Coordinates of C-alpha atoms and ligand atoms in Angstrom, one line a residue:
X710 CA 2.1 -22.9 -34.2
X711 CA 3.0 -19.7 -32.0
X712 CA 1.5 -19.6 -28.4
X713 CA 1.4 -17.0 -25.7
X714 CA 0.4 -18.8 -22.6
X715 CA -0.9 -17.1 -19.4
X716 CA -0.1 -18.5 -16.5
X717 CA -0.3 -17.6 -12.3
X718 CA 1.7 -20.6 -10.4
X719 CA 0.2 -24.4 -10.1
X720 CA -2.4 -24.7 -12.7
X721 CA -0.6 -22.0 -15.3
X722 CA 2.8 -23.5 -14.4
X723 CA 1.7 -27.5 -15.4
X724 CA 0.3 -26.5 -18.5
X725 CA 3.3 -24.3 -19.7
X726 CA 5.1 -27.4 -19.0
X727 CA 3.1 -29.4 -21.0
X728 CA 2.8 -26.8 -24.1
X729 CA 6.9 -26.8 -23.6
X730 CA 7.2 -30.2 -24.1
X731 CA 5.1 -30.3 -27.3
X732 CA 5.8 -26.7 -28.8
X733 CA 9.3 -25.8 -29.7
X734 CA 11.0 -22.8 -27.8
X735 CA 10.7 -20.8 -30.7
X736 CA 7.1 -21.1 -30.5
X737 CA 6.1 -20.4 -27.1
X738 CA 6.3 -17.6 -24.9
X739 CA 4.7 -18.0 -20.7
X740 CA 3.3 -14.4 -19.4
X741 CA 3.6 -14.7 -16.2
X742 CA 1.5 -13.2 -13.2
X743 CA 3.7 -10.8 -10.7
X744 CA 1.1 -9.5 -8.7
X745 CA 1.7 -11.6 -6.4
X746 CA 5.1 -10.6 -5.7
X747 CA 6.5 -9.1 -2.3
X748 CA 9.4 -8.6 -0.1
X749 CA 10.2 -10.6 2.9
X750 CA 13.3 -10.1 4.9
X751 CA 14.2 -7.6 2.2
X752 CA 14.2 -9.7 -0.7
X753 CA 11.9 -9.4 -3.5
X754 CA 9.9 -13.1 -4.2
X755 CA 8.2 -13.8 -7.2
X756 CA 6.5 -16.8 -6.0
X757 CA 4.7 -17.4 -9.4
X758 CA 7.5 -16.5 -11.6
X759 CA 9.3 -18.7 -9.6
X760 CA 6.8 -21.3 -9.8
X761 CA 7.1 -21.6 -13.7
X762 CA 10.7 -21.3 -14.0
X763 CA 11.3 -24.3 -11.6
X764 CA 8.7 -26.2 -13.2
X765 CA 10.1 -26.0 -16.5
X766 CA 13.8 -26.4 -15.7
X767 CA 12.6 -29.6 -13.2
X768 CA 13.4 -27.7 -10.7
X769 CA 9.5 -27.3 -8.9
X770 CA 9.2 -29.0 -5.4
X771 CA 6.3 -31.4 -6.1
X772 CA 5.3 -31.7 -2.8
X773 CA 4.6 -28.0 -1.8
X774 CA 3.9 -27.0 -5.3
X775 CA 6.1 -23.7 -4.3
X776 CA 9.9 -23.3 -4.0
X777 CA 13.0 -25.9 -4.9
X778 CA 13.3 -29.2 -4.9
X779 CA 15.5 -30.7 -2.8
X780 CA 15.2 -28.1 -0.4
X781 CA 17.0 -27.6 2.7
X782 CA 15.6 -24.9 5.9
X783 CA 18.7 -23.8 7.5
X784 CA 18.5 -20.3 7.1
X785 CA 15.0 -19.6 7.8
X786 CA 15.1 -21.9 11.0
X787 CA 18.2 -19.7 12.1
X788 CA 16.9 -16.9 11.1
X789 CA 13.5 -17.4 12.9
X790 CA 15.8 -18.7 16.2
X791 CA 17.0 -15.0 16.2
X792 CA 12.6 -13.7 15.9
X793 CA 12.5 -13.4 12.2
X794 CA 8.9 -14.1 10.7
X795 CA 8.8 -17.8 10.1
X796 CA 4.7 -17.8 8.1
X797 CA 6.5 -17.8 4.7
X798 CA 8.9 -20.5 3.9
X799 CA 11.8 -19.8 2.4
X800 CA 13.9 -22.3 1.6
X801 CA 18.2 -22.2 1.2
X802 CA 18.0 -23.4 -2.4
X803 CA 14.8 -20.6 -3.2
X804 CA 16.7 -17.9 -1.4
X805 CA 19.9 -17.8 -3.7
X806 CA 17.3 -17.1 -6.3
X807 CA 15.9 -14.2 -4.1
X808 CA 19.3 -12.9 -3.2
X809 CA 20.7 -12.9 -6.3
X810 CA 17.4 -11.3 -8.3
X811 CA 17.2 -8.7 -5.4
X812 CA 20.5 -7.8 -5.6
X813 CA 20.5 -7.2 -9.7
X814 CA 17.1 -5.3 -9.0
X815 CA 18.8 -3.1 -6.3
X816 CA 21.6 -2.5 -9.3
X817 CA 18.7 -1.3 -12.0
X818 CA 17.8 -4.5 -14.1
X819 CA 14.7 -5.0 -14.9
X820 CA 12.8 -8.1 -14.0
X821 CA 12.2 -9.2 -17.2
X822 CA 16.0 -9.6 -18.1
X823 CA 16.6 -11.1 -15.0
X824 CA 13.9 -13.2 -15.6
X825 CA 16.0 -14.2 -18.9
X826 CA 19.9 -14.7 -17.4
X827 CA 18.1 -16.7 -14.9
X828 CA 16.0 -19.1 -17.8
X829 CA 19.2 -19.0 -19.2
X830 CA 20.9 -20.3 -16.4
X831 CA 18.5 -23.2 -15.7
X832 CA 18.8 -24.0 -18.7
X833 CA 14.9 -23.5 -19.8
X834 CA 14.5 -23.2 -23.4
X835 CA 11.2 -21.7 -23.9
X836 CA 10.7 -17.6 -23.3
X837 CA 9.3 -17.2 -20.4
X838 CA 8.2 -13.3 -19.6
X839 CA 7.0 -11.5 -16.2
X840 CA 3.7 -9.5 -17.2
X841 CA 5.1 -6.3 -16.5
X842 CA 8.4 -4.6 -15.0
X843 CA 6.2 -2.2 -13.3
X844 CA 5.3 -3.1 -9.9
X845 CA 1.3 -4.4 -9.7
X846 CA 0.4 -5.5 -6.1
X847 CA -3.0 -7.7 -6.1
X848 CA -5.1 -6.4 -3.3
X849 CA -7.7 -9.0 -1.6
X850 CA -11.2 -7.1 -0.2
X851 CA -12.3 -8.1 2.4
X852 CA -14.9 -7.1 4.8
X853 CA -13.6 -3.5 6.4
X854 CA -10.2 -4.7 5.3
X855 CA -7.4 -4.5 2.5
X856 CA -5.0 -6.9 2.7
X857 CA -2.1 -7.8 0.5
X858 CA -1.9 -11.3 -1.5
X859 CA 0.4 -13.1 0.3
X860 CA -1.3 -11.8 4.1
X861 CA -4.2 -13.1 2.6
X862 CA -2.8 -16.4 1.0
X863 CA -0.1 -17.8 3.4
X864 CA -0.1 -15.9 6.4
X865 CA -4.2 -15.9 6.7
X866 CA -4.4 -19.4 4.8
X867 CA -7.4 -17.6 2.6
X868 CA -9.7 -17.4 6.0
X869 CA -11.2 -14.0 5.6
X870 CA -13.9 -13.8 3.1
X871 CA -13.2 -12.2 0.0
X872 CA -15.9 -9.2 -1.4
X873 CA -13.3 -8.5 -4.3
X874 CA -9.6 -7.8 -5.6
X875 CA -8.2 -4.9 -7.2
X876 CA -4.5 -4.2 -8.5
X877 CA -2.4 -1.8 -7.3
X878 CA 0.1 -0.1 -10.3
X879 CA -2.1 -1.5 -12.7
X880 CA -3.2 1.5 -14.4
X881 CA 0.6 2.9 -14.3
X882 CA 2.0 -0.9 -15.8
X883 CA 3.2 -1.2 -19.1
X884 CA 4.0 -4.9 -20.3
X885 CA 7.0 -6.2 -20.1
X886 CA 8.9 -5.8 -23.2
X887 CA 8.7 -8.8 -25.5
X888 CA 5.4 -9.3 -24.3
X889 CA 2.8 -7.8 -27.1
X890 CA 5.5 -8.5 -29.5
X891 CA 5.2 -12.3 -28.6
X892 CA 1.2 -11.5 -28.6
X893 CA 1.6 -9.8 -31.8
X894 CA 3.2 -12.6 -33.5
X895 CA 1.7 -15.1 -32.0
X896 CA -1.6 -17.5 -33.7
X897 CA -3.0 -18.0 -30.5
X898 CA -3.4 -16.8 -26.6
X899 CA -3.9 -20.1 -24.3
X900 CA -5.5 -18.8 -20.5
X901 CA -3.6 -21.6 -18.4
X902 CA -6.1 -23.0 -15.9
X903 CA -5.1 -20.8 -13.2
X904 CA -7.2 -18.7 -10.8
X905 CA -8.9 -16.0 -12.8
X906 CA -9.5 -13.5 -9.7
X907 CA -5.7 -13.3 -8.4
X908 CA -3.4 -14.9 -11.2
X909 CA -5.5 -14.0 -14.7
X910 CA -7.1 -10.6 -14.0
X911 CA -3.8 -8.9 -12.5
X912 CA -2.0 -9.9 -16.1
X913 CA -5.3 -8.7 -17.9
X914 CA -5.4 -5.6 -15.8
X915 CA -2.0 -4.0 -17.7
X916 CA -4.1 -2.3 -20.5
X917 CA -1.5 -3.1 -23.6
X918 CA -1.2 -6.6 -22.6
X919 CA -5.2 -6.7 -22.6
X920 CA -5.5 -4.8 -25.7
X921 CA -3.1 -7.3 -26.9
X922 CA -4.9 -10.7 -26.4
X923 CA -8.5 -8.7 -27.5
X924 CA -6.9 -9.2 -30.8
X925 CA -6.2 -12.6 -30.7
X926 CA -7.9 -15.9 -31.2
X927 CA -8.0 -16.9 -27.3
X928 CA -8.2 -20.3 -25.4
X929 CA -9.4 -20.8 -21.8
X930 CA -8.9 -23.9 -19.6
X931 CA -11.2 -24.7 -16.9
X932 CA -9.6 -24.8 -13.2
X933 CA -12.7 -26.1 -12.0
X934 CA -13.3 -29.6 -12.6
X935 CA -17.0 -31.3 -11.5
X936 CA -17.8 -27.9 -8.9
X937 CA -14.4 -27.8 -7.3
X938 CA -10.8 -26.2 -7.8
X939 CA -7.9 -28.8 -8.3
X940 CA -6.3 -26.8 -5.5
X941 CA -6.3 -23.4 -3.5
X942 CA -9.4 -21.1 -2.9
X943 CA -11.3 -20.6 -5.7
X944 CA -14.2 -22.1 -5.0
X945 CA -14.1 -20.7 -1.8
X946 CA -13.8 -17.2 -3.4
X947 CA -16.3 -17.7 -6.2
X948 CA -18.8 -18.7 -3.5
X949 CA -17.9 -15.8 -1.0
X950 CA -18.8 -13.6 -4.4
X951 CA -22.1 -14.6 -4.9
X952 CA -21.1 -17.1 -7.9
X953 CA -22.0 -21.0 -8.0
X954 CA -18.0 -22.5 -8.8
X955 CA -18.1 -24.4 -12.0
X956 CA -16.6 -24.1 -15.4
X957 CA -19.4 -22.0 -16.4
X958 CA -18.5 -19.3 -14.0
X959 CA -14.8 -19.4 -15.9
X960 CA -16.5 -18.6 -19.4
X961 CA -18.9 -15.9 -17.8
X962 CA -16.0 -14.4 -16.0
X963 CA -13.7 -14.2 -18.7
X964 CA -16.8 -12.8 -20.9
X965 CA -16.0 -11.5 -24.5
X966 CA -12.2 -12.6 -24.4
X967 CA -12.4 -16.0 -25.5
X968 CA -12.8 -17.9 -28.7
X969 CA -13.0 -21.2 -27.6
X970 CA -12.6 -23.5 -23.8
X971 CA -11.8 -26.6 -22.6
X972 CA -13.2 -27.9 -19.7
X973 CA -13.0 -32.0 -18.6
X974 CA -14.8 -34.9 -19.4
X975 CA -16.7 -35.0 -16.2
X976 CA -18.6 -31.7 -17.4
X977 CA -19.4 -32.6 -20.3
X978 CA -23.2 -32.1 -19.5
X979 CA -22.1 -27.9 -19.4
X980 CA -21.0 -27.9 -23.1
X981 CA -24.7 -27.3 -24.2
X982 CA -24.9 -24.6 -21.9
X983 CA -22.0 -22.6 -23.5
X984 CA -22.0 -20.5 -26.6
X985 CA -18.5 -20.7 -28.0
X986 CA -16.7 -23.5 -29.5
X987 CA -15.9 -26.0 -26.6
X988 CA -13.9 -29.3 -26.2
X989 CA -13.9 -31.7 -23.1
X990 CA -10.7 -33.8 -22.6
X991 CA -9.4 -35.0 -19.2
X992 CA -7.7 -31.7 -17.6
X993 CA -6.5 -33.0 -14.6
X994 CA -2.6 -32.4 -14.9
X995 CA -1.4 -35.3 -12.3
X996 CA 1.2 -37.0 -14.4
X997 CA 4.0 -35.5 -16.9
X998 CA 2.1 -37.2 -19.7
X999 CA -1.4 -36.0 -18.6
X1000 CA 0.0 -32.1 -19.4
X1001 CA 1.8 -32.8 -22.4
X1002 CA -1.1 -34.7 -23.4
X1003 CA -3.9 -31.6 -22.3
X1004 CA -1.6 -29.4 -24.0
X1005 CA -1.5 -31.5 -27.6
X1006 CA -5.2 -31.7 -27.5
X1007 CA -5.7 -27.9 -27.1
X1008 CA -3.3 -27.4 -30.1
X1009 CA -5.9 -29.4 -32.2
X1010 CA -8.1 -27.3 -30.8
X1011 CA -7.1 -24.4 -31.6
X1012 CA -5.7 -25.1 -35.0
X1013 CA -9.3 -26.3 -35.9
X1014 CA -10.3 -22.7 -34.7
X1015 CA -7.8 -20.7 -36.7
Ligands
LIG879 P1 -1.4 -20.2 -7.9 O1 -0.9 -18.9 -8.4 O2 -0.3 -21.1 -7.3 O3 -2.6 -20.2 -7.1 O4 -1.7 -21.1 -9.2 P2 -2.6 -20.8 -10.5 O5 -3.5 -19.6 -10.3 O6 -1.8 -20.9 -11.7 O7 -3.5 -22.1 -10.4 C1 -4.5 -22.3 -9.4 C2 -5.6 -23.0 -10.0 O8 -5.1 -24.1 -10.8 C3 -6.6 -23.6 -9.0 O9 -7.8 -22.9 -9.2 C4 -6.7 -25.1 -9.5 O10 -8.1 -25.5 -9.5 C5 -6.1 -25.1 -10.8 N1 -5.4 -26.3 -11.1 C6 -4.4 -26.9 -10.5 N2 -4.0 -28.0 -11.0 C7 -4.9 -28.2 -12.1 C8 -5.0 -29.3 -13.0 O11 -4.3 -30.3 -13.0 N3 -6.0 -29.2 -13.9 C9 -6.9 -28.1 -14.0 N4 -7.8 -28.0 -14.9 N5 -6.8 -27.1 -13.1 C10 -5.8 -27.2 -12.1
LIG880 N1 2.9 -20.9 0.1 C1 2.5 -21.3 1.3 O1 1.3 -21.7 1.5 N2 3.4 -21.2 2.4 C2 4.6 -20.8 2.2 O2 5.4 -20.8 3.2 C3 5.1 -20.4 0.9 C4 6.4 -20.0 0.7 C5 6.8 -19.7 -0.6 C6 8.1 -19.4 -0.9 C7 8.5 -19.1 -2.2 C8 7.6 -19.1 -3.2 O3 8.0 -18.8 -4.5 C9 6.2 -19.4 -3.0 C10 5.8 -19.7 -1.7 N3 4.5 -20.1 -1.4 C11 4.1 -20.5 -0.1 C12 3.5 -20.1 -2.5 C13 2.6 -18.9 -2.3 O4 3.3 -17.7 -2.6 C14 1.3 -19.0 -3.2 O5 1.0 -20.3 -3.6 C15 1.4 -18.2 -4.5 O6 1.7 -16.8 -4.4 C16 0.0 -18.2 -5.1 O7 0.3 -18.2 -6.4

């Protein structure tokens, strides 16, 4: 069965693990979110990209959820001995991957090919595909203030109250190439259970990849389990919107897109409240197995739904 998976960085990057480990690599193709990307100390950072590519090549940090494993500090703390910004963490391992991506961007590639040499490199079998080439820049509202994603995210730790989120270069993005091909061809379009304000709706904003997954039958997974996220603030910015956080919110936000949703067992008392086909497994992706395991069920899912 062919799969496009979306994906932002935790919760999109542990299901595409688990869909790699039960789909071959012919079969499955990660769209990943870039609209969180930046540059810090000149170097481009692509923390979601990043995110999936270590995950799936075992290379993820599991403790920070960002960045390398194994990671050593001595350039930033040098670096930051000499007064350079020290609120984003860059670690020695993570920054050969920033060097070495911002110096074949400085020399014309596009992203998406280096996206491929450096899969290729780690060894990671399955395609995995920035959303666009194009730069998109998610912008956080906040009361009498724009401020960029990672200002927001790191460097504010989420603090100022959100009124809404646009994307910068949208409108100008094309997707990457492969990616409506892989859409195209694909049976289905699995939404990871990422954050659907600032990892979902930047990918959705680049109008041929929407136009794209319109087409297709389409599968979303709940990030919020019993009321809460997993991880990260979106509860926090559902609330600040005006919206009561709970899987029902991810259905209602996502509107006419999907086909079909999975949300956990502990909500089970929501799937009379929703009108499209639903199943409730456990979602909570805390062990290998558990996303291997999320990602078989939602293959029966879906192949019931074809
Ligand atoms: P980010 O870009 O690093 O913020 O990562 P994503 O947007 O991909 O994922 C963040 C969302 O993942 C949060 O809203 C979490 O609630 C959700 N999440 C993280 N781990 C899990 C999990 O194991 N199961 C589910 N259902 N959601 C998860
Ligand atoms: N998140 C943090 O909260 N603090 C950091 O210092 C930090 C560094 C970092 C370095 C590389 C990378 O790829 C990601 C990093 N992140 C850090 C993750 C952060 O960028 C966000 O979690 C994502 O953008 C949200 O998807």
């Amino acid at each position: 069965m062919k799969i496009v998976a979306l994906a932002g960085g935790v919760g999109g990057a542990k299901l595409a693990h688990g869909l790699a480990q039960v789909l071959n690599p012919e079969d499955l193709t990660i769209v990943v979110n870039t609209g969180d990307d930046f540059e810090q100390y000149g170097l481009y950072i692509s923390p979601d990209l990043d995110t999936v590519c270590y995950t799936l090549a075992d290379l993820a940090n599991q403790e920070t959820g960002w960045g390398h494993k194994n990671e050593s500090w001595l350039v930033m703390e040098h670096a930051v001995r000499l007064g350079g910004p020290d609120w984003f963490k860059l670690g020695d391992k993570d920054l050969g991957t920033h060097l070495e991506r911002t110096r074949r961007l400085n020399n014309g590639q596009p992203l998406s090919k280096i996206t491929r040499d450096f899969c290729k490199a780690w060894k990671v079998q399955h395609t995995i595909l920035p959303m666009s080439d194009q730069p998109v820049r998610t912008i956080v509202e906040t009361v009498g203030k724009e401020i960029s994603f990672q200002e927001y995210f790191v460097h504010l730790k989420c603090e100022p109250k959100v009124i809404g989120f646009h994307f910068e270069g949208a409108e100008r993005a094309e997707a990457a190439p492969g990616v409506v091909e892989a859409i195209d061809s694909a049976e289905a379009v699995v939404i990871c259970p990422s954050n659907p304000w600032v990892s979902i709706d930047p990918i959705l904003a680049v109008a041929n990849l929407r136009s794209a997954v319109e087409a297709k039958l389409t599968i979303a997974v709940s990030p919020i389990i019993g009321g809460k996220a997993v991880k990260g603030p979106l509860a926090k910015m559902f609330t600040e919107l005006g919206i009561q956080p709970s899987a029902l919110a991810i259905i209602e936000h996502y509107q006419n897109l999907l086909n079909g949703f999975v949300l956990d067992n502990i909500d089970q008392d929501l799937t009379k409240m929703i009108g499209i086909p639903s199943i409730t497994t456990d979602t909570l992706m805390d062990s290998l197995t558990k996303r291997a395991q999320l990602a078989q069920a939602m293959l029966h899912f879906m192949r019931r739904l074809l």
